Amino acid sequence: MKIFRKISGCILIVLASIFSFSTVLALAKAILVDCVREINNNTAQGIGYLFGTLIMGTLFVLLIIYMFKSGFRLVRTKPVVQDSIDDIGVL
């Protein structure tokens, strides 16, 4: 079961890194190219497109952060608590 957790954690981390790279590129293109073109048309659609892009980008970033946290939590090993020499024999 431990190896399954490690493998699934690594898969989540790899997927999150791929998604983060693609999200950064897609948001940069959407904001710098598409939103500027829509706003230059002087319509209400440009502002709506900008806010929609920012809201969905924020949701994707939150999803990616959750994937990273879950992946690192699955990969992390739990520390083994060891008794110190002073605690042995003490009731």
Short mmCIF file of C-alpha atoms in Angstrom, two decimals:
data_model
loop_
_atom_site.label_atom_id
_atom_site.label_comp_id
_atom_site.label_asym_id
_atom_site.label_seq_id
_atom_site.Cartn_x
_atom_site.Cartn_y
_atom_site.Cartn_z
CA MET A 1 0.00 0.00 0.00
CA LYS A 2 2.92 2.34 0.68
CA ILE A 3 4.31 1.92 -2.82
CA PHE A 4 0.89 2.70 -4.31
CA ARG A 5 0.80 5.95 -2.33
CA LYS A 6 4.28 6.89 -3.53
CA ILE A 7 3.48 6.14 -7.17
CA SER A 8 0.17 8.00 -7.10
CA GLY A 9 1.87 10.96 -5.38
CA CYS A 10 4.55 11.09 -8.07
CA ILE A 11 1.91 10.89 -10.80
CA LEU A 12 -0.02 13.76 -9.20
CA ILE A 13 3.12 15.89 -8.97
CA VAL A 14 4.03 15.24 -12.62
CA LEU A 15 0.48 16.00 -13.79
CA ALA A 16 0.37 19.17 -11.70
CA SER A 17 3.67 20.39 -13.15
CA ILE A 18 2.46 19.73 -16.72
CA PHE A 19 -0.84 21.48 -16.00
CA SER A 20 0.92 24.45 -14.40
CA PHE A 21 3.17 24.93 -17.42
CA SER A 22 0.25 24.73 -19.84
CA THR A 23 -1.91 27.01 -17.68
CA VAL A 24 0.77 29.70 -17.58
CA LEU A 25 1.13 29.59 -21.36
CA ALA A 26 -2.63 29.56 -21.98
CA LEU A 27 -3.28 32.44 -19.57
CA ALA A 28 -0.47 34.50 -21.06
CA LYS A 29 -1.87 34.00 -24.55
CA ALA A 30 -5.46 34.63 -23.46
CA ILE A 31 -4.68 37.81 -21.56
CA LEU A 32 -2.01 39.33 -23.79
CA VAL A 33 -3.51 38.49 -27.18
CA ASP A 34 -7.19 37.63 -27.00
CA CYS A 35 -8.26 40.07 -24.27
CA VAL A 36 -6.45 42.98 -25.88
CA ARG A 37 -8.13 42.23 -29.19
CA GLU A 38 -11.56 42.00 -27.54
CA ILE A 39 -11.06 45.22 -25.58
CA ASN A 40 -9.88 47.07 -28.70
CA ASN A 41 -13.23 46.24 -30.32
CA ASN A 42 -14.83 48.52 -27.67
CA THR A 43 -17.57 46.09 -26.76
CA ALA A 44 -18.80 44.79 -23.44
CA GLN A 45 -17.62 41.36 -24.46
CA GLY A 46 -14.00 42.38 -23.96
CA ILE A 47 -14.43 43.11 -20.25
CA GLY A 48 -16.50 39.96 -19.77
CA TYR A 49 -13.90 37.89 -21.59
CA LEU A 50 -11.14 39.34 -19.42
CA PHE A 51 -12.95 38.64 -16.15
CA GLY A 52 -14.00 35.17 -17.28
CA THR A 53 -10.42 34.37 -18.22
CA LEU A 54 -9.10 35.60 -14.88
CA ILE A 55 -11.72 33.68 -12.87
CA MET A 56 -11.11 30.42 -14.72
CA GLY A 57 -7.35 30.93 -14.48
CA THR A 58 -7.69 31.37 -10.72
CA LEU A 59 -9.73 28.19 -10.46
CA PHE A 60 -7.14 26.25 -12.46
CA VAL A 61 -4.32 27.61 -10.29
CA LEU A 62 -6.19 26.55 -7.13
CA LEU A 63 -6.72 23.08 -8.61
CA ILE A 64 -3.02 22.80 -9.46
CA ILE A 65 -2.01 23.89 -5.94
CA TYR A 66 -4.34 21.24 -4.50
CA MET A 67 -2.79 18.62 -6.78
CA PHE A 68 0.74 19.58 -5.66
CA LYS A 69 -0.24 19.47 -1.97
CA SER A 70 -1.94 16.10 -2.34
CA GLY A 71 1.00 14.69 -4.29
CA PHE A 72 3.56 15.84 -1.74
CA ARG A 73 1.39 14.56 1.11
CA LEU A 74 1.23 11.12 -0.52
CA VAL A 75 4.98 10.99 -1.18
CA ARG A 76 5.99 12.17 2.29
CA THR A 77 6.98 9.49 4.75
CA LYS A 78 5.79 9.63 8.32
CA PRO A 79 8.62 9.97 10.85
CA VAL A 80 9.11 7.10 13.28
CA VAL A 81 8.97 8.30 16.87
CA GLN A 82 11.80 6.84 18.92
CA ASP A 83 11.94 6.83 22.69
CA SER A 84 14.87 8.63 24.20
CA ILE A 85 17.13 6.85 26.67
CA ASP A 86 15.73 8.98 29.50
CA ASP A 87 12.14 7.80 28.87
CA ILE A 88 12.96 4.09 29.13
CA GLY A 89 11.89 2.64 32.45
CA VAL A 90 9.95 5.73 33.54
CA LEU A 91 6.29 5.10 34.32
#
